[in-house]
Short mmCIF file of C-alpha atoms in Angstrom, two decimals:
data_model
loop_
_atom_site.label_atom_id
_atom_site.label_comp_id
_atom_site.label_asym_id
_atom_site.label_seq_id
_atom_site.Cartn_x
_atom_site.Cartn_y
_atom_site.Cartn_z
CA UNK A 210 201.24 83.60 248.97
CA UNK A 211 197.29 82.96 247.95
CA UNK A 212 195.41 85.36 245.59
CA UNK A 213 192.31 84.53 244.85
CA UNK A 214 190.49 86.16 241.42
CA UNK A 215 186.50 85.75 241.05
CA UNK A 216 186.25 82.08 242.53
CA UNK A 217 182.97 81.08 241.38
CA UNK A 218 181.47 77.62 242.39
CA UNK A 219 177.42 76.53 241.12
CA UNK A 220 175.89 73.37 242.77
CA UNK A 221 172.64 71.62 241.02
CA UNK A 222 170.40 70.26 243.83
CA UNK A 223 167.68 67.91 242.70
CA UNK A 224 164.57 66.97 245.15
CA UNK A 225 162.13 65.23 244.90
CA UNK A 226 159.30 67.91 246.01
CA UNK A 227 161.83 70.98 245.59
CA UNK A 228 163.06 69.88 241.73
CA UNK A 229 166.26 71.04 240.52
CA UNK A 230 167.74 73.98 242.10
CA UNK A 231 171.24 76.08 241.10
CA UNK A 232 172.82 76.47 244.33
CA UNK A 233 175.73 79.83 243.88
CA UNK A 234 178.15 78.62 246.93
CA UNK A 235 180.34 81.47 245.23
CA UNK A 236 179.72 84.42 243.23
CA UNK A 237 183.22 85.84 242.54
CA UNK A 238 184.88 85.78 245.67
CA UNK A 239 188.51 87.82 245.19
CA UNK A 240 191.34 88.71 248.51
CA UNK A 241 194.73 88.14 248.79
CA UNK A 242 197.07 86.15 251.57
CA UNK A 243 200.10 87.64 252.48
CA UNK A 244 202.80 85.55 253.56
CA UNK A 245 202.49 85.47 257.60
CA UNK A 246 199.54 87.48 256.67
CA UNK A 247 195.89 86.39 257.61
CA UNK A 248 192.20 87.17 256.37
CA UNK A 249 188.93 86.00 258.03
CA UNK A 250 185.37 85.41 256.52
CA UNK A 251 182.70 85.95 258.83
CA UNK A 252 178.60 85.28 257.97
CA UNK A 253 175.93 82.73 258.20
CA UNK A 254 175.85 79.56 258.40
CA UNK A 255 175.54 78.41 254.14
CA UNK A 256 177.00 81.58 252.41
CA UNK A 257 179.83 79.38 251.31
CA UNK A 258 183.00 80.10 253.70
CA UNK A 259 183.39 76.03 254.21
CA UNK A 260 183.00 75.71 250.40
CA UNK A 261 185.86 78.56 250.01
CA UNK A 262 188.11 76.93 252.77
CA UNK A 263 187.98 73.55 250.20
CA UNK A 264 188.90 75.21 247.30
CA UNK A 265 191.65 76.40 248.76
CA UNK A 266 192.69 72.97 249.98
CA UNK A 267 192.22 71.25 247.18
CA UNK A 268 189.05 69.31 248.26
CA UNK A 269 186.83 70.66 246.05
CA UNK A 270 186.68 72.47 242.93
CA UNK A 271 185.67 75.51 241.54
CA UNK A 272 183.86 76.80 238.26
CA UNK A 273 185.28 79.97 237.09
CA UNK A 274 187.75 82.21 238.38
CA UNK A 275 191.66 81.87 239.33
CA UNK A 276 193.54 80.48 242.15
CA UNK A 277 196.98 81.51 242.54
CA UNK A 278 199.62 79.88 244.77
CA UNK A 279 203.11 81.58 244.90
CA UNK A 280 202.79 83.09 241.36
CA UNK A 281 201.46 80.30 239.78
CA UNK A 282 197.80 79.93 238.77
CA UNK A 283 196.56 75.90 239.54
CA UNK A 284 193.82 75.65 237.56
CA UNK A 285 196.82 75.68 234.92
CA UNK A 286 198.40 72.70 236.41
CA UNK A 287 197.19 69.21 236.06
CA UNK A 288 196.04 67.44 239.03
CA UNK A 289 199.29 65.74 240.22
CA UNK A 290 201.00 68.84 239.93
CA UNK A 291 199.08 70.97 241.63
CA UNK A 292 199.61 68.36 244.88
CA UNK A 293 202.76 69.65 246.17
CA UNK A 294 200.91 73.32 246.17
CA UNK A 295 198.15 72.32 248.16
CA UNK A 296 199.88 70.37 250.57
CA UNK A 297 201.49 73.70 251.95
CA UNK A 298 198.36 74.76 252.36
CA UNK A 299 196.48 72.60 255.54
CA UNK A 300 192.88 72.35 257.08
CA UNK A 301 191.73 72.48 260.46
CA UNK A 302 188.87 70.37 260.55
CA UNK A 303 185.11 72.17 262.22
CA UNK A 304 184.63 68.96 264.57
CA UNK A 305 187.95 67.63 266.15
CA UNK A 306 185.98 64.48 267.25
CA UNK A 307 185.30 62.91 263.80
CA UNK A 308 188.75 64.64 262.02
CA UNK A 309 190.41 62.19 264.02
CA UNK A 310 190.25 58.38 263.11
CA UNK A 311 189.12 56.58 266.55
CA UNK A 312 190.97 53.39 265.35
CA UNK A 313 194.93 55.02 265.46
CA UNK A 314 196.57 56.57 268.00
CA UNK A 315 197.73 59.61 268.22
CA UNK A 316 201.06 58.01 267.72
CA UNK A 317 200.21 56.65 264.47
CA UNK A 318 198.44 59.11 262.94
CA UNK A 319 201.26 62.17 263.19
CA UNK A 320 203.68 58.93 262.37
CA UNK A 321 202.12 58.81 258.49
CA UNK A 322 202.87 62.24 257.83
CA UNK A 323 205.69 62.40 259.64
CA UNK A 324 207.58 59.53 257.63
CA UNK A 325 206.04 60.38 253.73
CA UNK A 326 208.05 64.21 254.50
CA UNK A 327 210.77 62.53 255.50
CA UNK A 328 210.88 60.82 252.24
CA UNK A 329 210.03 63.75 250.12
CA UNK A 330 213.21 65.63 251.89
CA UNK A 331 215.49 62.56 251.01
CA UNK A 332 216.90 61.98 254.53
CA UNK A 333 216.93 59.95 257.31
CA UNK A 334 214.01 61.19 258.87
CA UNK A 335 211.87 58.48 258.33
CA UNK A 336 213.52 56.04 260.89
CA UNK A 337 211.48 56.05 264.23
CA UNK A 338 213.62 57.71 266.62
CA UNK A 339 213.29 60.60 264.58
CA UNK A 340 210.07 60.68 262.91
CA UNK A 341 208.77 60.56 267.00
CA UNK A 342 211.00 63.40 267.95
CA UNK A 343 209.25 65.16 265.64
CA UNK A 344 205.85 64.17 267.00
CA UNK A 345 207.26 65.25 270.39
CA UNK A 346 208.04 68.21 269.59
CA UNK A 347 204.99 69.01 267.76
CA UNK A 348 202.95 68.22 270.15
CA UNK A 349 205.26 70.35 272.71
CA UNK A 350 204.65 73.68 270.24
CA UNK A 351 200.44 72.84 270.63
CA UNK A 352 200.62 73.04 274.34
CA UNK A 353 199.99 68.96 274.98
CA UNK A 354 202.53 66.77 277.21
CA UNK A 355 203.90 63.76 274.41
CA UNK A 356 204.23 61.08 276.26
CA UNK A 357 200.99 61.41 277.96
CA UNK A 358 199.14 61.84 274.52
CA UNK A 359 200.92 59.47 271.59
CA UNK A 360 199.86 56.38 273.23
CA UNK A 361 196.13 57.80 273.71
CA UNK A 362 193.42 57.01 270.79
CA UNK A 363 191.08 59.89 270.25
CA UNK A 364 188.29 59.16 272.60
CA UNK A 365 190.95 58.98 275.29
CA UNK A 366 191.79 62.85 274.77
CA UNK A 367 189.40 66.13 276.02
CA UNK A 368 187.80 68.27 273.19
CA UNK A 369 190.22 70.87 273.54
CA UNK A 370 193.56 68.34 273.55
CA UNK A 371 191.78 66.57 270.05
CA UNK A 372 191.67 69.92 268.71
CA UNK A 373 195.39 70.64 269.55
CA UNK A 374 195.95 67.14 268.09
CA UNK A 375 194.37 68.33 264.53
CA UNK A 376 196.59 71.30 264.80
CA UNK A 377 199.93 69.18 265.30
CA UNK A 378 198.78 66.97 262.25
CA UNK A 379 198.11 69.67 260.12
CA UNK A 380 201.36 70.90 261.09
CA UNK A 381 203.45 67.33 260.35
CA UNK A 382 204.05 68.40 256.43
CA UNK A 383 205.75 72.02 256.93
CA UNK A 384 202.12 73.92 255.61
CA UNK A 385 202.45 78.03 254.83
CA UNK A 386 198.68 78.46 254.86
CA UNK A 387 196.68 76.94 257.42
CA UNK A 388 192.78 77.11 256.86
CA UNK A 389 190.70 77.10 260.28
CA UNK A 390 186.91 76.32 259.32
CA UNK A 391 185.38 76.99 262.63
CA UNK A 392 187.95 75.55 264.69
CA UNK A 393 186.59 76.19 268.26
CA UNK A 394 182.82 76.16 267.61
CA UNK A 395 182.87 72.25 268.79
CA UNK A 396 185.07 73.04 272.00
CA UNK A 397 184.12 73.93 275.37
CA UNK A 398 184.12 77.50 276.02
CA UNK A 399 186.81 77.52 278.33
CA UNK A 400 189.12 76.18 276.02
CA UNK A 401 188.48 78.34 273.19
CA UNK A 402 190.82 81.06 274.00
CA UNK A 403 193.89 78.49 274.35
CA UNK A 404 193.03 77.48 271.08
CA UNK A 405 192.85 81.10 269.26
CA UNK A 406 195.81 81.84 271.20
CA UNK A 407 197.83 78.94 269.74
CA UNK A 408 196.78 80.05 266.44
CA UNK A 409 197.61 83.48 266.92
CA UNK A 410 201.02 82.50 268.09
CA UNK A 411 202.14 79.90 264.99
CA UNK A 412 201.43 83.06 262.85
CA UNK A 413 203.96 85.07 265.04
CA UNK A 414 206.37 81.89 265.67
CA UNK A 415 206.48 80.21 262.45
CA UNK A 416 205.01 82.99 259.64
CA UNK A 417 202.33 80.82 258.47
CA UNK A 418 199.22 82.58 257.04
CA UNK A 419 196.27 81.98 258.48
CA UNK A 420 192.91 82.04 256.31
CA UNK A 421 190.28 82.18 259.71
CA UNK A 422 186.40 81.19 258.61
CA UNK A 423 183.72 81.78 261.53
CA UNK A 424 180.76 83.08 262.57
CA UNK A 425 182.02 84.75 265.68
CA UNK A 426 183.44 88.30 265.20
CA UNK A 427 185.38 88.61 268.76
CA UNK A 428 187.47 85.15 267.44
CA UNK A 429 187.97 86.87 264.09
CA UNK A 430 189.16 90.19 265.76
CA UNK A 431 191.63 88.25 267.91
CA UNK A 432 193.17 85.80 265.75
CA UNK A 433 192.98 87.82 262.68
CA UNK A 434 194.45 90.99 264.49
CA UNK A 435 196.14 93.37 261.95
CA UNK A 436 194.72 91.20 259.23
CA UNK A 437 191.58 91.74 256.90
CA UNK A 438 188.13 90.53 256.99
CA UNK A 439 185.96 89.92 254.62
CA UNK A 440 181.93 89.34 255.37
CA UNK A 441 180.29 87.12 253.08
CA UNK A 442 176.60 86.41 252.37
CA UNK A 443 174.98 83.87 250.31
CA UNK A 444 178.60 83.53 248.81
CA UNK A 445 179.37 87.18 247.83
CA UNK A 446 181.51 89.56 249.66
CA UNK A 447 179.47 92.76 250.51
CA UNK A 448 182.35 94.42 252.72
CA UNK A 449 186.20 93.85 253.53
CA UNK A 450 188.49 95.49 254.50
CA UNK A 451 190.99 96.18 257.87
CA UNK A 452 189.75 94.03 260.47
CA UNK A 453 189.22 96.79 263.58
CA UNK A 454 187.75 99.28 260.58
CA UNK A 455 185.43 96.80 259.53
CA UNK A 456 183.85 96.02 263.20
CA UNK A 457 184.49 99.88 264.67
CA UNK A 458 182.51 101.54 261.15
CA UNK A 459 180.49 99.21 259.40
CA UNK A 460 178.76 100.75 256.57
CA UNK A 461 176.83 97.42 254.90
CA UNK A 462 173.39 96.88 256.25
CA UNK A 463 174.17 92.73 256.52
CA UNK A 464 177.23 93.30 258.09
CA UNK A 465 175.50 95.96 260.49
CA UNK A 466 173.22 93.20 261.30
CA UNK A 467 175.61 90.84 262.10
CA UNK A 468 177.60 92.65 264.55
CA UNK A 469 174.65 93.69 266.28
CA UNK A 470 173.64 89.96 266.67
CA UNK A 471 177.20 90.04 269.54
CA UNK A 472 175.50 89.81 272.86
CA UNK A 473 176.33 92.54 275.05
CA UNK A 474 178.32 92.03 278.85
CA UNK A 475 175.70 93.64 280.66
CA UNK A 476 177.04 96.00 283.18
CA UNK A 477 180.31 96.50 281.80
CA UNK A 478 179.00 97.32 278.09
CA UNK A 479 176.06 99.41 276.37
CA UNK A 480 174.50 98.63 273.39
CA UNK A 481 175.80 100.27 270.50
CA UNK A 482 172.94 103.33 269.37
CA UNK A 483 172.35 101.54 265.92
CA UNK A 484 171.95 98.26 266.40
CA UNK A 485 169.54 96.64 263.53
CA UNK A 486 168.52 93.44 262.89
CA UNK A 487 166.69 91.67 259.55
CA UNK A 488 163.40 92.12 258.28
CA UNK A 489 163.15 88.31 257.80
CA UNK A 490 164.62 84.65 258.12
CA UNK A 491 167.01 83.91 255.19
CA UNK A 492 165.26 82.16 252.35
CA UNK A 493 167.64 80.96 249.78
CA UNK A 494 165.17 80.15 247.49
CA UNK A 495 164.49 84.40 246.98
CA UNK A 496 166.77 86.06 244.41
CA UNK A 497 166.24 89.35 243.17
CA UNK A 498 167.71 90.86 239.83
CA UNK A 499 169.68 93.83 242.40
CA UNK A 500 171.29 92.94 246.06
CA UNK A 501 171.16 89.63 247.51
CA UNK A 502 170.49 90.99 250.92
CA UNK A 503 167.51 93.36 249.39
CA UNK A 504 164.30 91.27 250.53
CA UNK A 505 166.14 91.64 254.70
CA UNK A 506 167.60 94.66 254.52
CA UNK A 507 166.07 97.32 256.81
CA UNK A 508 167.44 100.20 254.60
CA UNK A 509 166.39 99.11 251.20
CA UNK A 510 165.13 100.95 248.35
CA UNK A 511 163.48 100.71 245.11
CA UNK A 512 166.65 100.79 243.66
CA UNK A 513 168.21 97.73 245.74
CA UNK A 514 165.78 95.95 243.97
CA UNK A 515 166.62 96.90 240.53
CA UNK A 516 170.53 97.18 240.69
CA UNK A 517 173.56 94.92 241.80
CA UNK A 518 175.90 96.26 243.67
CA UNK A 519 179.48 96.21 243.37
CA UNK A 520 182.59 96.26 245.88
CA UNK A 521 183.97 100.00 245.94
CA UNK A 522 185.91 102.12 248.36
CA UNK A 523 184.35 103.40 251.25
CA UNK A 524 184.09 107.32 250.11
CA UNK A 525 184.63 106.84 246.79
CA UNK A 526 180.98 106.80 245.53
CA UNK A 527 180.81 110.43 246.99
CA UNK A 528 178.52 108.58 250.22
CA UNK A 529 178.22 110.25 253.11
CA UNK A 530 180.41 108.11 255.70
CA UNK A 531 182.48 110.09 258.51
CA UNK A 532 182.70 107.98 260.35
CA UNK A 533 184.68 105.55 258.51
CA UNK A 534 186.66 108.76 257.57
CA UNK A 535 186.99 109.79 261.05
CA UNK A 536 188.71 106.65 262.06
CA UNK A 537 191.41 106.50 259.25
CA UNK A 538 190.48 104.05 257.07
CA UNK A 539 191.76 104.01 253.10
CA UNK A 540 189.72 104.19 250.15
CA UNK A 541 191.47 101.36 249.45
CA UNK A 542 191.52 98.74 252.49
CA UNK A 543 187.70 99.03 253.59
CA UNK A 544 185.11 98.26 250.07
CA UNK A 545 181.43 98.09 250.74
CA UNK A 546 178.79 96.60 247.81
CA UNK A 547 175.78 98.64 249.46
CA UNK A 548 174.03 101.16 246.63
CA UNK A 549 173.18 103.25 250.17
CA UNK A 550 176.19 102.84 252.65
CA UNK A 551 176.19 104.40 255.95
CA UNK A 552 178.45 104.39 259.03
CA UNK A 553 176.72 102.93 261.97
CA UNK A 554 177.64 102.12 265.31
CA UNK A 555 176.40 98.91 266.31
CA UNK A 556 178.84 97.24 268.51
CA UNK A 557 178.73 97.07 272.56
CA UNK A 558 180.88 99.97 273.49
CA UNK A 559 181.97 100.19 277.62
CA UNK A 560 179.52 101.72 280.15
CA UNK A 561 180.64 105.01 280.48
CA UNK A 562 182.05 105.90 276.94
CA UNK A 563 178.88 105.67 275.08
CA UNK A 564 178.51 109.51 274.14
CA UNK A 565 182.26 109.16 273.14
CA UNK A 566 183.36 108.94 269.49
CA UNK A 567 181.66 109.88 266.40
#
């Protein structure tokens, strides 16, 4: 469906007391989208998953690299015709209270969408008995009550129904991809998990592929169950692979960190033995000729400081990681870029099982 190759994307910031500044949002980011497929990217906040979710919208552009939608590469295409291949490809907006427009009801704004596909599929759908009972039953699949809602203007309408709302919209023009930046940081707790469960269940119902960006590992391990995930940091992926092998044996100090950052359910979990954390606050301002993550990492050497790392399979530079070995995973599915990989186990495992495992 999606295969991404190197996306590259370079900002030039200009302040007045900072001067100008090249900003890499992207340093060569490469995965590949199966068709009902999905793949999460998981890191801090600025290491350029929003920036990656546009690209692959069509919202913004990217500098080098390739982009390629059902077999055909769009940076190929002019503009107008690489439309129709991003429009099967839809966003779900961070904040659902400013993705909707407060002036149109709900009504109105699944009715745009709803009558400009009609017209692209040449039939009668754009009269508006049927453009609504398509609105109906959209709304129906998100889990909201239609005749309650389509009257309703955004401020009228919880956090959690809004969200569903952005959903159903995003869902108007028949998408294969949808692209979830965030999409239950802005909602109340206890409707997250309605949420990620309607997500998980379109990819089940209706095969679409779902590309999943957040900073929250437990939402990327449910939605993107069976998927793969990729951790980025200051816009470079520095480990992917199967989602569960990934979170269970991480062997890349920043990803370490980040999974060790997941509070623990005192009581009912333990600490994991290797939890870490980083030396310092990010400062994107530092660069070093060798790995990005060098001047945090708690494990770095001389030579971190000297070389770059590369993605390779976990094994395959002769490290010493049994622990990824011991729980299955391919040379091929789980890649670290780490000159000094090691398994650690840094996630909360239940009270009880701790001396369990490798």
């Amino acid at each position: 469906m999606i295969e991404a190759r190197g996306i590259t994307r370079t900002y030039q910031t200009h302040g007045q007391f900072t001067g100008t500044r090249t900003v890499h949002a992207l340093r060569g980011v490469d995965f590949t989208l199966p068709e009902g497929g999905a793949v999460s990217f998981i890191g801090e906040s600025g290491c350029g998953k929003t920036t990656l979710g546009k690209i692959l919208t069509g919202l913004e552009t990217f500098d080098g690299g390739e982009l390629v939608v059902d077999g055909v590469e769009l940076s190929a295409l002019k503009p107008r015709q690489r439309a129709k291949y991003f429009r099967r490809i839809q966003m779900i907006h961070q904040d659902p209270y400013s993705a909707l427009n407060p002036t149109r009801t709900i009504e109105a704004t699944l009715g745009d969408p709803l009558r400009m596909r009609a017209r692209e599929k040449g039939g009668t759908g754009a009269g508006p008995g049927a453009w609504r009972e398509r609105a109906c039953e959209l709304l129906t699949l998100v889990g909201l009550e239609p005749e309650a809602v389509l009257p309703k203007y955004p401020h009228q309408l919880s956090g959690g129904q809004r969200q569903r709302v952005v959903i159903a919209r995003a869902l108007t023009v028949d998408p294969q991809v949808l692209i979830a930046d965030e999409a239950v940081s802005m909602i109340d707790v206890s409707m997250r998990l309605g949420i990620l469960g309607l997500l998980r269940d379109l990819r089940s119902r209706l095969g679409i592929s779902l590309v999943f960006i957040t900073h929250d590992v437990a939402t990327a391990r449910y939605v993107g169950d069976g998927g793969e995930l990729h951790v980025i940091y200051r816009g470079e992926v520095v480990e992917r692979g199967l989602t569960d092998d990934v979170i269970l044996s991480p062997v890349h100090p920043y990803t370490q960190c980040l999974l060790s950052a997941v509070p623990i359910m005192r009581g009912l979990e333990e600490p994991g033995p290797d939890r870490t954390a980083p030396t310092r606050a990010l400062d994107e301002r530092t660069d070093t000729p060798g790995c990005l993550f060098e001047p945090r990492c708690p494990f770095a050497t001389d030579e971190c400081f000297t070389t770059h790392p590369t993605l390779v399979p976990l094994g395959g530079d002769g490290a010493g990681v049994g622990a990824g070995e011991a729980e299955g995973v391919g040379a091929a599915e789980h890649q670290h870029a780490c000159l000094n990989p090691a398994a650690r186990r840094v996630v909360g495992v239940e009270v009880g099982a701790g001396a369990a495992g490798p």
